[in-house]
XYZ file of C-alpha atoms in Angstrom:
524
model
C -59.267 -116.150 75.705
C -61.017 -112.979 75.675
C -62.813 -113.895 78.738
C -59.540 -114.487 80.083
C -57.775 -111.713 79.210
C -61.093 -109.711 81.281
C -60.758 -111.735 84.262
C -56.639 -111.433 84.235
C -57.328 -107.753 83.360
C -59.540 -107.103 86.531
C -57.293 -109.146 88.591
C -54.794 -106.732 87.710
C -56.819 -103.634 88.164
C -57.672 -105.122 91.868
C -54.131 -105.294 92.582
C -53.174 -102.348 91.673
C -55.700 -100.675 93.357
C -54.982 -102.686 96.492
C -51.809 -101.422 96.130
C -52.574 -97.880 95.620
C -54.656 -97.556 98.786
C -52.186 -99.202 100.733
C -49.913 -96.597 99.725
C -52.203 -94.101 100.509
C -53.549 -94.910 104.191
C -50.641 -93.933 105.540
C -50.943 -90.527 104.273
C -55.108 -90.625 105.631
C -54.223 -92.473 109.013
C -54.820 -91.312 112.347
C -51.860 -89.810 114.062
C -51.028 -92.485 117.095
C -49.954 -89.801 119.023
C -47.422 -86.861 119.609
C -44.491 -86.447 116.991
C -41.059 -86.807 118.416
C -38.572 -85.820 115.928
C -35.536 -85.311 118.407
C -34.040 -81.773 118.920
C -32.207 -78.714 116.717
C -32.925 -76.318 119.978
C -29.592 -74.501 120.677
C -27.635 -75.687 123.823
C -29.033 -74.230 127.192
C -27.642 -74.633 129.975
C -29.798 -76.509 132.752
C -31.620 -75.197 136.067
C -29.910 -76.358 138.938
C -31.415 -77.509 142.031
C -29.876 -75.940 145.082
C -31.018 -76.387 149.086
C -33.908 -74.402 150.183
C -33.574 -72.317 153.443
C -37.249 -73.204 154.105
C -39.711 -75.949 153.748
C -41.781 -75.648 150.528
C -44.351 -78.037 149.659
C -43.597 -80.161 146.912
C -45.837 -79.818 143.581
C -48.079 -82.713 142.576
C -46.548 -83.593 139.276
C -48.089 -84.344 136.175
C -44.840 -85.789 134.806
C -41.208 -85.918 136.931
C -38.108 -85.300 134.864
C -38.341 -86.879 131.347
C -38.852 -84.959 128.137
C -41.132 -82.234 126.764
C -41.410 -81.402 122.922
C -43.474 -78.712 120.860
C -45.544 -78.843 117.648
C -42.174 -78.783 115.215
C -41.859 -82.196 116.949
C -38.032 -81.027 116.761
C -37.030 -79.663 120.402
C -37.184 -82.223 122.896
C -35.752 -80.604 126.041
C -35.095 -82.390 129.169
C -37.146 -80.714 131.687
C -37.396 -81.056 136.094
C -41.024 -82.174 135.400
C -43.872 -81.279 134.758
C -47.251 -79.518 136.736
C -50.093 -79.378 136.025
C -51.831 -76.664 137.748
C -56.045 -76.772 138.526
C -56.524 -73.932 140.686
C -54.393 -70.542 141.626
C -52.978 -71.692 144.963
C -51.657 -74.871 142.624
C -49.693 -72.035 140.810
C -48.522 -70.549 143.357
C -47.335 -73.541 144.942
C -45.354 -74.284 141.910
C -43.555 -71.262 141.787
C -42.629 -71.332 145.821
C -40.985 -74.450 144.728
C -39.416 -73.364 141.589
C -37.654 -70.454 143.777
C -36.940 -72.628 146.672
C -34.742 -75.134 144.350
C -33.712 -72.984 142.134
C -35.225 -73.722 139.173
C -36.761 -71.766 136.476
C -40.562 -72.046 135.600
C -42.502 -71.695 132.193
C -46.100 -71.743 131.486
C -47.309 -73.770 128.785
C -50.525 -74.158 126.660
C -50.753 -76.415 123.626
C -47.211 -76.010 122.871
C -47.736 -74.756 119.047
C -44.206 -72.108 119.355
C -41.888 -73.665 117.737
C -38.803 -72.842 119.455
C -39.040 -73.919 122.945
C -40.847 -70.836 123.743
C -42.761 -72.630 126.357
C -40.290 -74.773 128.304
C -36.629 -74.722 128.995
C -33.644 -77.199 129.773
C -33.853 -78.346 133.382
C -37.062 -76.000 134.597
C -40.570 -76.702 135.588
C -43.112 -76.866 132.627
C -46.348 -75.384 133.861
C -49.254 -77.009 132.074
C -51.913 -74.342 132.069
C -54.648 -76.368 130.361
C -56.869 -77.359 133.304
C -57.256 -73.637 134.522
C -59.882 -73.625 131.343
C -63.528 -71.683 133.381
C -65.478 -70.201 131.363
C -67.962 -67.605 132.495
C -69.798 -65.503 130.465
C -71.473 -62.372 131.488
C -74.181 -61.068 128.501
C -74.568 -57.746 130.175
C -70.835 -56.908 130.512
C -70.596 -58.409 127.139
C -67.675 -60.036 127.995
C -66.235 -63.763 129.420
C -63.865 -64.451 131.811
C -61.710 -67.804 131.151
C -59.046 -69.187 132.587
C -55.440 -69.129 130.694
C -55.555 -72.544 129.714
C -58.536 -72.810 128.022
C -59.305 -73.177 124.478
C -60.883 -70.913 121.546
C -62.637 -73.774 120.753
C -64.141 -74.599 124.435
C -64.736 -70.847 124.638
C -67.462 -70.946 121.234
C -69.190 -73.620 122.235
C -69.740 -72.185 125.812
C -70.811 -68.514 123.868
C -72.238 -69.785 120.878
C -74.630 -69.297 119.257
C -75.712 -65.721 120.670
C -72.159 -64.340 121.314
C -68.670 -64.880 119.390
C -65.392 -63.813 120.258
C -64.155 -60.773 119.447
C -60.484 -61.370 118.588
C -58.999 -64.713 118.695
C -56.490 -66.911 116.100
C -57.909 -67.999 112.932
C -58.357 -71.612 114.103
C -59.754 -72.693 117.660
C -56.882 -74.964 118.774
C -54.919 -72.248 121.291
C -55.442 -70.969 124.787
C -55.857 -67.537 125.382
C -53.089 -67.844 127.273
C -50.932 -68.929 124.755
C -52.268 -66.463 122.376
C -51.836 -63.306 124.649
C -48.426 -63.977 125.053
C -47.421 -63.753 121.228
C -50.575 -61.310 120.980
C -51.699 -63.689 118.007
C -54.503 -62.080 115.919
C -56.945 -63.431 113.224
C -59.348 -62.960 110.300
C -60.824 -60.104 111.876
C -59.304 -57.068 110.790
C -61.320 -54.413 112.281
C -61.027 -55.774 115.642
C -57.205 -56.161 115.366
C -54.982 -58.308 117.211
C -56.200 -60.300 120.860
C -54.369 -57.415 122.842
C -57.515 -55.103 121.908
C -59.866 -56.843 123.106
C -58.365 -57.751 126.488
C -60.347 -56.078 129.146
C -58.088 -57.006 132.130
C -55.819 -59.816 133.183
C -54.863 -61.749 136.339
C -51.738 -62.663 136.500
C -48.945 -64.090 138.999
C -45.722 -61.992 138.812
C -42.172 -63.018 140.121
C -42.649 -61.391 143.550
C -45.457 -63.932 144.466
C -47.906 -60.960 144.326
C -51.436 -61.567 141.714
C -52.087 -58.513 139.913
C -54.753 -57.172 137.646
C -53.462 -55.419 134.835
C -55.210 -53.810 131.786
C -54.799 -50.954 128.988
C -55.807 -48.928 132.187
C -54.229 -50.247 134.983
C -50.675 -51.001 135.513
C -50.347 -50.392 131.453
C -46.711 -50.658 131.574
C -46.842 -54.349 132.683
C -49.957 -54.818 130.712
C -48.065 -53.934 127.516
C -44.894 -56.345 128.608
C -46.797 -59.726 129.541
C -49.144 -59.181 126.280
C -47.002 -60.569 123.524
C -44.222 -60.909 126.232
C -43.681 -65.079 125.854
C -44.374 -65.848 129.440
C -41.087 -63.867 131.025
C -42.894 -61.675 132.920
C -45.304 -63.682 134.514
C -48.200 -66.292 134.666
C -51.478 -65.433 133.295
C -54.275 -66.683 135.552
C -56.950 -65.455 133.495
C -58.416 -63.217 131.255
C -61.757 -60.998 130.707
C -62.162 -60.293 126.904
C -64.665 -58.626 125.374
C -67.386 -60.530 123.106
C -69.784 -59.532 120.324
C -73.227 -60.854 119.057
C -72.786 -63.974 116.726
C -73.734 -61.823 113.603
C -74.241 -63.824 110.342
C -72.233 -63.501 107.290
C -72.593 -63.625 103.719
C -70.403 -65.653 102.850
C -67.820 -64.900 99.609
C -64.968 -65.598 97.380
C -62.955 -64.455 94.662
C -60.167 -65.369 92.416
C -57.734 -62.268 91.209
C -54.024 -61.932 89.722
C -51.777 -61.680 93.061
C -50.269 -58.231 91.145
C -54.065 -57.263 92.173
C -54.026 -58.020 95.669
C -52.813 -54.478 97.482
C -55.726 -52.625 96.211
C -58.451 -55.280 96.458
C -57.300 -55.791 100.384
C -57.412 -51.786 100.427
C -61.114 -51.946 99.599
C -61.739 -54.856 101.741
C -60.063 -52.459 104.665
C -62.685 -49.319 103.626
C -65.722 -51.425 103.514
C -66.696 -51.635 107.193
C -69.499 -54.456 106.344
C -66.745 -57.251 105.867
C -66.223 -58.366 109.017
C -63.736 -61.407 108.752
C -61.502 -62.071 105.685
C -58.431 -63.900 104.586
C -56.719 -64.780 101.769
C -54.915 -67.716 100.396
C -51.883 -67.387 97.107
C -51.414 -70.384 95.057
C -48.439 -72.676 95.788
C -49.332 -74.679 92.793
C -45.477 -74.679 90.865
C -47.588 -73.558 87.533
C -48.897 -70.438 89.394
C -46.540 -70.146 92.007
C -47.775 -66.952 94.023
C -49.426 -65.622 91.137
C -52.863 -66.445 91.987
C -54.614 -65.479 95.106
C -58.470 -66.423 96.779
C -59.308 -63.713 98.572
C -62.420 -64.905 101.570
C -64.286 -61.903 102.823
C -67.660 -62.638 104.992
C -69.697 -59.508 104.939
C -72.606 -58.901 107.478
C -76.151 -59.398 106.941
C -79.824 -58.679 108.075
C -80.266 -61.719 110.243
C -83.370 -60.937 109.772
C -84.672 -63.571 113.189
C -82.726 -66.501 111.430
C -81.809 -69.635 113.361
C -77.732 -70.190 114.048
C -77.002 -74.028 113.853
C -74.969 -75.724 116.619
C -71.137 -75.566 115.807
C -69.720 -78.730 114.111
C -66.429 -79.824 113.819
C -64.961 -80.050 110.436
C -65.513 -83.046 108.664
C -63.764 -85.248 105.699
C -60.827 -85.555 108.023
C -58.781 -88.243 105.994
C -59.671 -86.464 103.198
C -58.459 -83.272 104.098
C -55.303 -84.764 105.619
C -54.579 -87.329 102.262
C -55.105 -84.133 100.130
C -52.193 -82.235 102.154
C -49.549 -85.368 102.510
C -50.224 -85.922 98.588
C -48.918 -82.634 98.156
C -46.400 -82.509 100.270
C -44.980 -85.774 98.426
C -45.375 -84.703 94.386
C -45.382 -81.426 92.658
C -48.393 -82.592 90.614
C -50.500 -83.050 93.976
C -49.381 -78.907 94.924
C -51.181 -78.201 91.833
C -54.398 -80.542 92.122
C -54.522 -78.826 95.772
C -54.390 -75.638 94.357
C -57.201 -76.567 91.731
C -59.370 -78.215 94.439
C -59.483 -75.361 96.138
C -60.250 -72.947 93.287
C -62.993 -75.390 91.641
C -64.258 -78.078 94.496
C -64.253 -76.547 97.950
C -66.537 -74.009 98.386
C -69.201 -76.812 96.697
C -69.053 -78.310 99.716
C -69.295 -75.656 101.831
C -71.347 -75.518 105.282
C -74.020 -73.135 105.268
C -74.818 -73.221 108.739
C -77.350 -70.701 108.598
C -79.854 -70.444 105.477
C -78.998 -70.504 102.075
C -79.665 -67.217 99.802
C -82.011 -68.109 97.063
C -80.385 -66.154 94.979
C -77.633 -68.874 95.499
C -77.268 -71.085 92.016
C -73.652 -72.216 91.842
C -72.812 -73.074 95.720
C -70.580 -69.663 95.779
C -71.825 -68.291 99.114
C -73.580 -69.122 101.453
C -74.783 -67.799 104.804
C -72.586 -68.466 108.364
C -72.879 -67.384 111.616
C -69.626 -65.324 113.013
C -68.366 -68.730 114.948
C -68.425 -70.802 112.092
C -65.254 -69.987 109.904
C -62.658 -69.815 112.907
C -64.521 -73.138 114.706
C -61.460 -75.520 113.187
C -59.047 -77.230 114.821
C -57.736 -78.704 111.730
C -57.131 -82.436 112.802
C -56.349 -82.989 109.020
C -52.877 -81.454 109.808
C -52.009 -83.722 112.355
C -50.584 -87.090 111.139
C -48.670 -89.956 111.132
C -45.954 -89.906 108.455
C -42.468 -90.551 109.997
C -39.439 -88.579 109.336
C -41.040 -85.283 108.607
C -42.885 -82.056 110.116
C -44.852 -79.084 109.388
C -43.455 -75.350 110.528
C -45.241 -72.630 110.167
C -43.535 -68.990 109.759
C -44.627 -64.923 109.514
C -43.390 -62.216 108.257
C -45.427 -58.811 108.584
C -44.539 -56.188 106.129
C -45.625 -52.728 105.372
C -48.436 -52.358 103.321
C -46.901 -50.802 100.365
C -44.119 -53.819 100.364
C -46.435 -56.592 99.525
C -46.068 -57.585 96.338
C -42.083 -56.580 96.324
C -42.048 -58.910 99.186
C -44.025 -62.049 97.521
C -41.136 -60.994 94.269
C -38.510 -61.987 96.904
C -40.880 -64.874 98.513
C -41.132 -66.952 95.333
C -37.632 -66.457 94.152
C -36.431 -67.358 97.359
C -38.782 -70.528 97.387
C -37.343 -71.424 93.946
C -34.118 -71.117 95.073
C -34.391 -73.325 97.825
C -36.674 -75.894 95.996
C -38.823 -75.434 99.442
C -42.101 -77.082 100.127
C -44.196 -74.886 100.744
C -48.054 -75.934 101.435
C -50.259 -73.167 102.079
C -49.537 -68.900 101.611
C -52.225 -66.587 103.316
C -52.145 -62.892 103.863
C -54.023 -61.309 106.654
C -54.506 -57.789 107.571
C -52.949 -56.195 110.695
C -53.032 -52.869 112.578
C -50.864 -50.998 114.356
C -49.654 -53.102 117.730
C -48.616 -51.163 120.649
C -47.395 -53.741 122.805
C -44.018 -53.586 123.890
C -42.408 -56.078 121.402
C -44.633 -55.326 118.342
C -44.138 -57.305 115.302
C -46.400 -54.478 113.882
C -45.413 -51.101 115.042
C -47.543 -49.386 111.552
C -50.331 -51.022 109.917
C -49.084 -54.214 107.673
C -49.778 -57.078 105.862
C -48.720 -60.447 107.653
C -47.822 -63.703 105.407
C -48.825 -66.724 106.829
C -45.692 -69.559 105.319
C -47.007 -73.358 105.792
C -43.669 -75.632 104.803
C -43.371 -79.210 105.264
C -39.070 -80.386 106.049
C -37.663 -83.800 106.486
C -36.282 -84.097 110.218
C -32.984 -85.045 109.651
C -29.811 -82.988 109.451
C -30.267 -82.188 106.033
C -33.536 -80.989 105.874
C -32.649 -79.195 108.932
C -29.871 -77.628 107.788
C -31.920 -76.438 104.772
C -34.945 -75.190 106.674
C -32.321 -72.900 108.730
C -31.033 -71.563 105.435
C -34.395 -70.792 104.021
C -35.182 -69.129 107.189
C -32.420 -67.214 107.441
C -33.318 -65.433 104.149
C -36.520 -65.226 104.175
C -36.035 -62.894 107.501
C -33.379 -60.792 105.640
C -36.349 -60.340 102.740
C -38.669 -58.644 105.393
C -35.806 -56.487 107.102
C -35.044 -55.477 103.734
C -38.721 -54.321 103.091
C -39.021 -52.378 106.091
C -41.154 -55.455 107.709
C -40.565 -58.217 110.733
C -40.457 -61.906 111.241
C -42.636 -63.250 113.676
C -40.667 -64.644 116.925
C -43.001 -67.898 118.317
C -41.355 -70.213 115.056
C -37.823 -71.708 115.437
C -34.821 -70.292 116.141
C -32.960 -69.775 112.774
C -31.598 -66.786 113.082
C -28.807 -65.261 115.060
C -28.835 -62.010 117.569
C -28.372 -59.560 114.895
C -31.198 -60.551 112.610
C -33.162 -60.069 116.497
C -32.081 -56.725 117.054
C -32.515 -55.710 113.134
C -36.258 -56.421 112.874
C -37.197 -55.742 116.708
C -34.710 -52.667 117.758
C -36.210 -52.189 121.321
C -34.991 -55.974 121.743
C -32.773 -54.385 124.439
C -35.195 -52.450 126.668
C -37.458 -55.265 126.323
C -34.751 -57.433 128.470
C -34.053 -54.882 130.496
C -37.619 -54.554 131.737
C -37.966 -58.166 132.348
C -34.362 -58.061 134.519
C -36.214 -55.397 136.525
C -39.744 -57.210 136.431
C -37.919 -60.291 137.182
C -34.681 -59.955 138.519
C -33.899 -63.638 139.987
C -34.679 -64.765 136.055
C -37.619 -67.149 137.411
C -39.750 -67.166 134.664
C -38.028 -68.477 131.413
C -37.345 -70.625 128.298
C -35.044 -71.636 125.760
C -36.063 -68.235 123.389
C -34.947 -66.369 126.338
C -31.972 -68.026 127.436
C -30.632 -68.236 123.526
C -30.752 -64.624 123.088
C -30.999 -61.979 126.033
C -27.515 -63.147 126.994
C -26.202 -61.200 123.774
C -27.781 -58.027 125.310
C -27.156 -58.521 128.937
């Protein structure tokens, strides 16, 4: 009987364990391909085709009529086609059409705005990502790349003597892309990409290519930086690089009520050259805890910089995130995990510190913490997405604002996945999300993708953008489109003279998209 009662017992155990990991690979699998959620993009009305008075050649299309969608997986917009550009005159070519018939274009990268920032209802999607050269110049210390290619393709082509100077803190966007929000990263010294720019090329509504820079035509340089594509095409870019300095590696765990003047030391010590900081979304510490990442330069003292890697423990990764978004009591093993486990397994690309007993630190080359392109994120789980949000507030409104973050995350019963803070400067671009220095909070939610969780994800939205107004700060404008004209003008007052200069830079309305066409009419 006993023997039995074992052999029944194990039975069970196999079962149930069968059972449990069939539950599970869903959450690990492979994503099969894009996510196609359907569309909560307000109504636009369509380009229209009229007759041209002249012949224009035809573009080679990548994709004629059908649909295009973004990263939200939630604003599929019919579109005229698609093109798919692989040289300059190819550009060109597609915007002599566009005017000919009528239609408006929009250059595209990898599509990660999530409010149809990159395409719009009845235009021509320009699909920048095969103008992606790459040529580096070591005595100019800088590299010239074409608008539709990567961070990532960029390191590996510099690596390992040179890094990037400014860039997003993972690898998956074009510069393109991420000159047109002016996107910035974990380096805080070197600011957002805008300041690192040494000149663009790009193709302006008038068919004419200009170079544009800080220093030359500043006025347009300052309007197509961070200006979403309205004002015209970026070809391509030079941007400045740096050596691929190695950092010490390092981590620390403090009260969130201690984060303002931590980050203010972090800001004064001009060693740290890359930081960031994550704050617990565990529901037992909600906000209350913070990591703080700081890599600090070193001696290199001759050492040898290992080849760049991709990140590993993919399924891992991605079961660890689903689980959480699926059960409270998964938020808070992530949370631990990431306090007690991950820096154990940390990638010390360069040499370990002998000094080294517990796995804290460890030694990286500059390339190394920003060389992700976090597959793990991607996945295959029906009926829901990931959005990602910002809000940039004044320094001194931190902590009043994460007050108003977790009660407004509490209200809402929101899932929210990940909470990082990153320093900013002062932006001078024309539409600045940070017109004074600031803190910017970096919101990771997961939302089901029908009406409901819709529905709730506007409402959450809605206040978290009145929060920031209220502390002096702004909400970032690449996310969706939950908010109405007068939340706009509230955080970004020169909303108005920012349309007005592209009616004058573009008067036909050529270059556009469905941010564009859902709120400059309210300021015509």
């Amino acid at each position: 009987m006993r023997r039995r009662t074992l052999v029944i017992g194990a039975s069970v155990a196999a079962v149930t364990a069968a059972g449990a990991a069939a539950a599970l690979q869903p959450l690990a699998a492979e994503p099969e391909g894009e996510k196609d959620c359907g569309s909560i993009l307000p109504p636009v009305q369509a380009s229209h085709a009229v007759s041209a008075d002249q012949q224009v050649q035809e573009p080679r299309w990548e994709q004629k009529g059908g649909t295009v969608n973004d990263a939200s997986c939630l604003s599929r917009t019919a579109v005229a086609g698609i093109v798919a550009p692989r040289s300059e005159k190819e550009v060109q070519q597609a915007l002599a059409y566009a005017k000919a018939t009528g239609l408006s274009i929009s250059p595209a990268g990898v599509r990660h705005s999530m409010g149809g920032h990159a395409f719009r209802r009845g235009g021509v999607m320009l699909d920048m990502r095969h103008m992606n050269s790459i040529r580096l110049d070591p005595e100019k210390l800088t590299v010239v790349v074409g608008a539709g290619a990567t961070w990532h393709d960029i390191q590996n082509a510099i690596h390992p003597r040179f890094a990037v100077k400014a860039m997003q803190s993972t690898d998956i966007f074009t510069v393109g892309g991420s000159i047109s929000v002016n996107a910035h990263g974990m380096d805080h010294q070197a600011g957002a990409v805008r300041n690192s720019i040494r000149s663009l090329r790009v193709l302006l509504a008038d068919d004419r290519i200009e170079t544009v820079s800080r220093e030359q035509n500043p006025a347009l340089f300052d309007l197509i930086v961070g200006g979403y594509g309205l004002f015209g095409i970026i070809l391509s870019a030079e941007l400045e690089v740096v050596p691929n300095s190695i950092y010490w590696s390092e981590r620390e765990l403090i009260a969130t009520r201690d984060l303002p003047a931590k980050l203010a030391k972090i800001i004064a010590d001009p060693s740290i050259g890359l930081m960031y900081t994550h704050i617990s979304t565990a529901p037992g510490s909600l906000l209350d805890e913070a990591l703080i990442y700081t890599y600090r330069k070193t001696d290199e003292g001759g050492a040898e910089r290992a080849p760049l890697k991709d990140v590993g423990s993919v399924k891992m990764r991605r079961l660890t995130v689903n689980l959480a978004k699926r059960s409270t009591a998964f938020r808070s093993f992530k949370w631990w995990a990431e306090k007690n486990l991950e820096h154990r397994f940390e990638a010390c690309t360069v040499t370990r510190a002998q000094a080294m007993k517990d796995g804290e630190a460890c030694l990286v080359s500059r390339n190394d913490p920003m060389h992700d392109s976090v597959p793990y994120l991607r996945n295959a789980m029906k009926n829901d997405t990931d959005i990602l949000q910002e809000y940039f507030v004044p320094r001194e409104q931190l902590l009043p604002f994460v007050v108003g973050l977790r009660n407004i995350v509490r209200t809402h019963d929101a899932n929210l996945l990940n909470v990082s803070v990153r320093v900013v400067g002062k932006e001078a671009n024309r539409l600045s999300y940070a017109p004074e220095p600031a803190y910017s909070v970096v919101l990771y939610f997961n939302q089901r993708t029908d009406a409901d969780g819709n529905a709730k994800m506007a409402r959450l939205t809605s206040d978290l953008i009145d929060l920031a107004h209220a502390k002096g700060g702004r909400f970032f404008l690449p996310y969706q489109l939950h908010y109405g004209p007068q939340q706009l003008v509230d955080s970004y007052p020169e909303i108005r003279e920012f349309f007005a200069a592209k009616r004058k830079w573009d008067p036909e309305n050529r270059f556009s998209n469905t941010w564009y066409e859902r709120y400059a009419p309210a300021f015509s």
